JSON list of C-alpha atoms in Angstrom, two decimals:
[
{"chain": "A", "resi": 1074, "resn": "VAL", "atom": "CA", "xyz": [26.10, -24.04, -7.92]},
{"chain": "A", "resi": 1075, "resn": "LEU", "atom": "CA", "xyz": [24.58, -20.94, -8.36]},
{"chain": "A", "resi": 1076, "resn": "ALA", "atom": "CA", "xyz": [23.28, -21.63, -12.05]},
{"chain": "A", "resi": 1077, "resn": "ALA", "atom": "CA", "xyz": [21.68, -24.99, -10.58]},
{"chain": "A", "resi": 1078, "resn": "LEU", "atom": "CA", "xyz": [20.14, -22.76, -7.80]},
{"chain": "A", "resi": 1079, "resn": "ILE", "atom": "CA", "xyz": [18.33, -20.16, -10.80]},
{"chain": "A", "resi": 1080, "resn": "ASP", "atom": "CA", "xyz": [17.62, -22.76, -12.85]},
{"chain": "A", "resi": 1081, "resn": "ARG", "atom": "CA", "xyz": [15.94, -24.42, -10.32]},
{"chain": "A", "resi": 1082, "resn": "ILE", "atom": "CA", "xyz": [14.03, -21.40, -9.32]},
{"chain": "A", "resi": 1083, "resn": "VAL", "atom": "CA", "xyz": [13.09, -20.53, -13.21]},
{"chain": "A", "resi": 1084, "resn": "GLY", "atom": "CA", "xyz": [11.76, -23.82, -13.48]},
{"chain": "A", "resi": 1085, "resn": "ARG", "atom": "CA", "xyz": [9.55, -23.44, -10.43]},
{"chain": "A", "resi": 1086, "resn": "VAL", "atom": "CA", "xyz": [8.31, -20.29, -11.48]},
{"chain": "A", "resi": 1087, "resn": "LEU", "atom": "CA", "xyz": [7.56, -20.81, -15.27]},
{"chain": "A", "resi": 1088, "resn": "VAL", "atom": "CA", "xyz": [5.67, -24.27, -14.16]},
{"chain": "A", "resi": 1089, "resn": "ALA", "atom": "CA", "xyz": [3.78, -22.34, -11.86]},
{"chain": "A", "resi": 1090, "resn": "VAL", "atom": "CA", "xyz": [3.17, -19.12, -14.27]},
{"chain": "A", "resi": 1091, "resn": "GLY", "atom": "CA", "xyz": [1.86, -22.07, -16.79]},
{"chain": "A", "resi": 1092, "resn": "GLN", "atom": "CA", "xyz": [-0.77, -23.16, -14.48]},
{"chain": "A", "resi": 1093, "resn": "TRP", "atom": "CA", "xyz": [-2.77, -19.92, -14.03]},
{"chain": "A", "resi": 1094, "resn": "THR", "atom": "CA", "xyz": [-5.84, -19.95, -15.28]},
{"chain": "A", "resi": 1095, "resn": "PRO", "atom": "CA", "xyz": [-6.62, -17.28, -18.21]},
{"chain": "A", "resi": 1096, "resn": "PHE", "atom": "CA", "xyz": [-8.96, -14.17, -17.96]},
{"chain": "A", "resi": 1097, "resn": "THR", "atom": "CA", "xyz": [-12.43, -15.08, -18.41]},
{"chain": "A", "resi": 1098, "resn": "PRO", "atom": "CA", "xyz": [-15.03, -12.23, -19.38]},
{"chain": "A", "resi": 1099, "resn": "PRO", "atom": "CA", "xyz": [-17.51, -11.67, -16.50]},
{"chain": "A", "resi": 1100, "resn": "ASP", "atom": "CA", "xyz": [-20.99, -13.45, -16.42]},
{"chain": "A", "resi": 1101, "resn": "GLY", "atom": "CA", "xyz": [-23.38, -11.62, -13.69]},
{"chain": "A", "resi": 1102, "resn": "VAL", "atom": "CA", "xyz": [-20.70, -9.85, -12.03]},
{"chain": "A", "resi": 1103, "resn": "PRO", "atom": "CA", "xyz": [-20.46, -6.09, -12.52]},
{"chain": "A", "resi": 1104, "resn": "ALA", "atom": "CA", "xyz": [-17.18, -5.88, -14.92]},
{"chain": "A", "resi": 1105, "resn": "ASP", "atom": "CA", "xyz": [-15.58, -2.88, -13.01]},
{"chain": "A", "resi": 1106, "resn": "GLU", "atom": "CA", "xyz": [-15.66, -5.44, -9.87]},
{"chain": "A", "resi": 1107, "resn": "HIS", "atom": "CA", "xyz": [-14.73, -8.48, -12.20]},
{"chain": "A", "resi": 1108, "resn": "ILE", "atom": "CA", "xyz": [-11.61, -6.47, -13.53]},
{"chain": "A", "resi": 1109, "resn": "VAL", "atom": "CA", "xyz": [-10.03, -5.01, -10.14]},
{"chain": "A", "resi": 1110, "resn": "ALA", "atom": "CA", "xyz": [-10.30, -8.65, -8.36]},
{"chain": "A", "resi": 1111, "resn": "PHE", "atom": "CA", "xyz": [-9.00, -10.26, -11.56]},
{"chain": "A", "resi": 1112, "resn": "VAL", "atom": "CA", "xyz": [-5.80, -7.83, -11.78]},
{"chain": "A", "resi": 1113, "resn": "GLU", "atom": "CA", "xyz": [-5.43, -8.16, -8.04]},
{"chain": "A", "resi": 1114, "resn": "GLU", "atom": "CA", "xyz": [-5.75, -12.26, -8.24]},
{"chain": "A", "resi": 1115, "resn": "ARG", "atom": "CA", "xyz": [-3.12, -12.04, -11.04]},
{"chain": "A", "resi": 1116, "resn": "CYS", "atom": "CA", "xyz": [-0.56, -9.21, -9.44]},
{"chain": "A", "resi": 1117, "resn": "ARG", "atom": "CA", "xyz": [-1.10, -11.75, -6.25]},
{"chain": "A", "resi": 1118, "resn": "GLN", "atom": "CA", "xyz": [-0.02, -14.75, -8.25]},
{"chain": "A", "resi": 1119, "resn": "ILE", "atom": "CA", "xyz": [3.01, -12.77, -9.46]},
{"chain": "A", "resi": 1120, "resn": "MET", "atom": "CA", "xyz": [4.29, -12.11, -5.94]},
{"chain": "A", "resi": 1121, "resn": "ASP", "atom": "CA", "xyz": [3.23, -15.35, -4.51]},
{"chain": "A", "resi": 1122, "resn": "VAL", "atom": "CA", "xyz": [5.39, -17.35, -7.31]},
{"chain": "A", "resi": 1123, "resn": "VAL", "atom": "CA", "xyz": [8.40, -15.00, -7.90]},
{"chain": "A", "resi": 1124, "resn": "PHE", "atom": "CA", "xyz": [8.60, -13.44, -4.58]},
{"chain": "A", "resi": 1125, "resn": "ALA", "atom": "CA", "xyz": [8.35, -16.92, -2.39]},
{"chain": "A", "resi": 1126, "resn": "ASP", "atom": "CA", "xyz": [10.21, -15.48, 0.05]},
{"chain": "A", "resi": 1127, "resn": "ALA", "atom": "CA", "xyz": [12.26, -12.23, 1.07]},
{"chain": "A", "resi": 1128, "resn": "ASP", "atom": "CA", "xyz": [15.35, -14.08, 0.30]},
{"chain": "A", "resi": 1129, "resn": "THR", "atom": "CA", "xyz": [14.35, -16.03, -2.83]},
{"chain": "A", "resi": 1130, "resn": "ALA", "atom": "CA", "xyz": [13.04, -12.19, -4.01]},
{"chain": "A", "resi": 1131, "resn": "ARG", "atom": "CA", "xyz": [16.31, -10.47, -3.33]},
{"chain": "A", "resi": 1132, "resn": "LEU", "atom": "CA", "xyz": [18.15, -13.59, -5.05]},
{"chain": "A", "resi": 1133, "resn": "ILE", "atom": "CA", "xyz": [16.03, -13.17, -8.19]},
{"chain": "A", "resi": 1134, "resn": "LEU", "atom": "CA", "xyz": [15.80, -8.92, -8.43]},
{"chain": "A", "resi": 1135, "resn": "HIS", "atom": "CA", "xyz": [19.36, -8.25, -7.66]},
{"chain": "A", "resi": 1136, "resn": "MET", "atom": "CA", "xyz": [20.60, -11.40, -10.57]},
{"chain": "A", "resi": 1137, "resn": "ALA", "atom": "CA", "xyz": [18.18, -9.88, -12.75]},
{"chain": "A", "resi": 1138, "resn": "ARG", "atom": "CA", "xyz": [20.30, -6.83, -12.29]},
{"chain": "A", "resi": 1139, "resn": "SER", "atom": "CA", "xyz": [23.53, -8.23, -13.36]},
{"chain": "A", "resi": 1140, "resn": "ALA", "atom": "CA", "xyz": [24.99, -9.37, -16.51]},
{"chain": "A", "resi": 1141, "resn": "GLY", "atom": "CA", "xyz": [25.55, -12.43, -18.22]},
{"chain": "A", "resi": 1142, "resn": "PHE", "atom": "CA", "xyz": [23.92, -15.80, -17.60]},
{"chain": "A", "resi": 1143, "resn": "VAL", "atom": "CA", "xyz": [21.73, -14.84, -14.87]},
{"chain": "A", "resi": 1144, "resn": "ARG", "atom": "CA", "xyz": [20.20, -11.81, -16.45]},
{"chain": "A", "resi": 1145, "resn": "LYS", "atom": "CA", "xyz": [19.30, -13.75, -19.86]},
{"chain": "A", "resi": 1146, "resn": "THR", "atom": "CA", "xyz": [17.84, -16.84, -17.69]},
{"chain": "A", "resi": 1147, "resn": "LEU", "atom": "CA", "xyz": [16.13, -14.20, -15.74]},
{"chain": "A", "resi": 1148, "resn": "THR", "atom": "CA", "xyz": [14.20, -13.13, -18.72]},
{"chain": "A", "resi": 1149, "resn": "ARG", "atom": "CA", "xyz": [12.64, -16.13, -19.57]},
{"chain": "A", "resi": 1150, "resn": "ILE", "atom": "CA", "xyz": [10.75, -15.56, -16.35]},
{"chain": "A", "resi": 1151, "resn": "ASP", "atom": "CA", "xyz": [9.72, -12.11, -17.13]},
{"chain": "A", "resi": 1152, "resn": "ALA", "atom": "CA", "xyz": [8.63, -12.80, -21.03]},
{"chain": "A", "resi": 1153, "resn": "GLN", "atom": "CA", "xyz": [6.28, -15.75, -19.62]},
{"chain": "A", "resi": 1154, "resn": "VAL", "atom": "CA", "xyz": [4.62, -13.73, -17.25]},
{"chain": "A", "resi": 1155, "resn": "VAL", "atom": "CA", "xyz": [4.46, -10.85, -19.52]},
{"chain": "A", "resi": 1156, "resn": "GLY", "atom": "CA", "xyz": [2.88, -12.94, -22.25]},
{"chain": "A", "resi": 1157, "resn": "VAL", "atom": "CA", "xyz": [0.52, -14.24, -19.72]},
{"chain": "A", "resi": 1158, "resn": "ILE", "atom": "CA", "xyz": [-0.85, -10.74, -18.67]},
{"chain": "A", "resi": 1159, "resn": "GLU", "atom": "CA", "xyz": [-1.02, -9.63, -22.37]},
{"chain": "A", "resi": 1160, "resn": "ALA", "atom": "CA", "xyz": [-2.81, -12.75, -23.10]},
{"chain": "A", "resi": 1161, "resn": "ASP", "atom": "CA", "xyz": [-5.61, -11.64, -20.25]},
{"chain": "A", "resi": 1162, "resn": "ILE", "atom": "CA", "xyz": [-5.57, -7.99, -21.54]},
{"chain": "A", "resi": 1163, "resn": "CYS", "atom": "CA", "xyz": [-6.26, -9.05, -25.08]},
{"chain": "A", "resi": 1164, "resn": "ALA", "atom": "CA", "xyz": [-9.34, -11.39, -23.75]},
{"chain": "A", "resi": 1165, "resn": "ALA", "atom": "CA", "xyz": [-10.82, -8.41, -21.78]},
{"chain": "A", "resi": 1166, "resn": "MET", "atom": "CA", "xyz": [-10.40, -6.11, -24.89]},
{"chain": "A", "resi": 1167, "resn": "ASN", "atom": "CA", "xyz": [-11.94, -8.81, -26.90]},
{"chain": "A", "resi": 1168, "resn": "ALA", "atom": "CA", "xyz": [-15.15, -9.11, -24.17]},
{"chain": "A", "resi": 1169, "resn": "GLY", "atom": "CA", "xyz": [-15.30, -5.40, -24.83]},
{"chain": "A", "resi": 1170, "resn": "VAL", "atom": "CA", "xyz": [-14.58, -4.74, -21.09]},
{"chain": "A", "resi": 1171, "resn": "LEU", "atom": "CA", "xyz": [-11.24, -3.35, -21.57]},
{"chain": "A", "resi": 1172, "resn": "ARG", "atom": "CA", "xyz": [-10.98, 0.28, -23.64]},
{"chain": "A", "resi": 1173, "resn": "PRO", "atom": "CA", "xyz": [-8.38, -0.54, -26.57]},
{"chain": "A", "resi": 1174, "resn": "CYS", "atom": "CA", "xyz": [-4.63, -0.39, -25.51]},
{"chain": "A", "resi": 1175, "resn": "GLU", "atom": "CA", "xyz": [-1.73, -1.84, -26.06]},
{"chain": "A", "resi": 1176, "resn": "PRO", "atom": "CA", "xyz": [-1.48, -5.01, -24.24]},
{"chain": "A", "resi": 1177, "resn": "HIS", "atom": "CA", "xyz": [2.39, -5.85, -24.14]},
{"chain": "A", "resi": 1178, "resn": "ILE", "atom": "CA", "xyz": [3.21, -2.10, -22.84]},
{"chain": "A", "resi": 1179, "resn": "VAL", "atom": "CA", "xyz": [0.60, -2.39, -19.97]},
{"chain": "A", "resi": 1180, "resn": "ALA", "atom": "CA", "xyz": [1.56, -5.94, -19.13]},
{"chain": "A", "resi": 1181, "resn": "GLU", "atom": "CA", "xyz": [5.85, -4.90, -19.08]},
{"chain": "A", "resi": 1182, "resn": "PHE", "atom": "CA", "xyz": [4.28, -1.58, -16.89]},
{"chain": "A", "resi": 1183, "resn": "ILE", "atom": "CA", "xyz": [2.40, -4.22, -14.21]},
{"chain": "A", "resi": 1184, "resn": "VAL", "atom": "CA", "xyz": [5.43, -6.53, -14.18]},
{"chain": "A", "resi": 1185, "resn": "GLY", "atom": "CA", "xyz": [7.93, -3.62, -14.22]},
{"chain": "A", "resi": 1186, "resn": "GLY", "atom": "CA", "xyz": [6.04, -2.08, -11.63]},
{"chain": "A", "resi": 1187, "resn": "ILE", "atom": "CA", "xyz": [5.54, -4.82, -8.95]},
{"chain": "A", "resi": 1188, "resn": "GLU", "atom": "CA", "xyz": [9.38, -5.34, -9.81]},
{"chain": "A", "resi": 1189, "resn": "LYS", "atom": "CA", "xyz": [10.56, -1.63, -8.38]},
{"chain": "A", "resi": 1190, "resn": "ILE", "atom": "CA", "xyz": [7.86, -1.82, -5.89]},
{"chain": "A", "resi": 1191, "resn": "VAL", "atom": "CA", "xyz": [9.67, -4.97, -4.03]},
{"chain": "A", "resi": 1192, "resn": "ILE", "atom": "CA", "xyz": [12.94, -4.43, -5.15]},
{"chain": "A", "resi": 1193, "resn": "ARG", "atom": "CA", "xyz": [12.79, -0.88, -3.43]},
{"chain": "A", "resi": 1194, "resn": "ALA", "atom": "CA", "xyz": [11.35, -2.04, -0.31]},
{"chain": "A", "resi": 1195, "resn": "LEU", "atom": "CA", "xyz": [14.19, -5.53, -0.20]},
{"chain": "A", "resi": 1196, "resn": "ASP", "atom": "CA", "xyz": [16.65, -2.77, -0.57]},
{"chain": "A", "resi": 1197, "resn": "ASP", "atom": "CA", "xyz": [15.51, -0.37, 2.00]},
{"chain": "A", "resi": 1198, "resn": "GLY", "atom": "CA", "xyz": [14.50, -3.18, 4.23]},
{"chain": "A", "resi": 1199, "resn": "ARG", "atom": "CA", "xyz": [11.07, -3.24, 4.67]},
{"chain": "A", "resi": 1200, "resn": "GLY", "atom": "CA", "xyz": [8.55, -5.85, 4.43]},
{"chain": "A", "resi": 1201, "resn": "ILE", "atom": "CA", "xyz": [6.23, -6.43, 1.57]},
{"chain": "A", "resi": 1202, "resn": "ASP", "atom": "CA", "xyz": [2.54, -5.93, 2.21]},
{"chain": "A", "resi": 1203, "resn": "ILE", "atom": "CA", "xyz": [1.44, -8.04, -0.63]},
{"chain": "A", "resi": 1204, "resn": "THR", "atom": "CA", "xyz": [-2.03, -7.46, 0.19]},
{"chain": "A", "resi": 1205, "resn": "ARG", "atom": "CA", "xyz": [-1.89, -3.82, 0.08]},
{"chain": "A", "resi": 1206, "resn": "ILE", "atom": "CA", "xyz": [0.33, -3.39, -3.15]},
{"chain": "A", "resi": 1207, "resn": "VAL", "atom": "CA", "xyz": [-1.91, -5.76, -5.13]},
{"chain": "A", "resi": 1208, "resn": "ARG", "atom": "CA", "xyz": [-4.96, -3.67, -4.28]},
{"chain": "A", "resi": 1209, "resn": "VAL", "atom": "CA", "xyz": [-3.13, -0.63, -5.18]},
{"chain": "A", "resi": 1210, "resn": "ILE", "atom": "CA", "xyz": [-1.86, -1.71, -8.51]},
{"chain": "A", "resi": 1211, "resn": "ALA", "atom": "CA", "xyz": [-5.44, -3.55, -9.34]},
{"chain": "A", "resi": 1212, "resn": "VAL", "atom": "CA", "xyz": [-7.52, -0.23, -8.83]},
{"chain": "A", "resi": 1213, "resn": "LEU", "atom": "CA", "xyz": [-4.87, 2.08, -10.41]},
{"chain": "A", "resi": 1214, "resn": "VAL", "atom": "CA", "xyz": [-4.62, -0.12, -13.39]},
{"chain": "A", "resi": 1215, "resn": "SER", "atom": "CA", "xyz": [-8.23, -1.40, -13.75]},
{"chain": "A", "resi": 1216, "resn": "SER", "atom": "CA", "xyz": [-9.48, 2.52, -13.15]},
{"chain": "A", "resi": 1217, "resn": "GLY", "atom": "CA", "xyz": [-7.53, 3.29, -16.70]},
{"chain": "A", "resi": 1218, "resn": "LEU", "atom": "CA", "xyz": [-8.56, 0.12, -18.59]},
{"chain": "A", "resi": 1219, "resn": "VAL", "atom": "CA", "xyz": [-12.17, -0.56, -17.85]},
{"chain": "A", "resi": 1220, "resn": "ARG", "atom": "CA", "xyz": [-14.73, 0.93, -20.42]},
{"chain": "A", "resi": 1221, "resn": "ASP", "atom": "CA", "xyz": [-16.62, 3.80, -19.03]},
{"chain": "A", "resi": 1222, "resn": "GLU", "atom": "CA", "xyz": [-19.62, 2.03, -19.42]},
{"chain": "A", "resi": 1223, "resn": "HIS", "atom": "CA", "xyz": [-18.58, -0.88, -17.30]},
{"chain": "A", "resi": 1224, "resn": "ARG", "atom": "CA", "xyz": [-17.52, 1.46, -14.38]},
{"chain": "A", "resi": 1225, "resn": "PRO", "atom": "CA", "xyz": [-20.24, 2.28, -11.51]},
{"chain": "A", "resi": 1226, "resn": "PRO", "atom": "CA", "xyz": [-22.04, 5.82, -11.78]},
{"chain": "A", "resi": 1227, "resn": "ALA", "atom": "CA", "xyz": [-19.54, 8.43, -9.72]}
]
């Protein structure tokens, strides 16, 4: 029963992630604002799909800590989400909006950071303030990645 539940959750997540719109370079929007908004939206999508509710989030994240078939199954979610974010980063670098970096490491950092924040909130019995979390992550990541010429003057 548990395996069937996990397969259903994983299937739902993978379908949703596969429907995300890839990054497109900004057209007429200041690059810094576009990147922050895009990262914020991508983080929100991750949290919306993987953490549909507290019980699902708790199940997914705590099972990911365990060994065996559950962990192996859930790594499919991480691989697809990291892959989509990595492709977004590559597209933004190719468009000249982001400074050169290692897209896979940055993508893993974003996904891992979200997981860590949510696990801690769930373990502590706190609510998950998705709006606040995605905004902070978007501003932090974007401020380190956006090329200097695309940043607003200080």
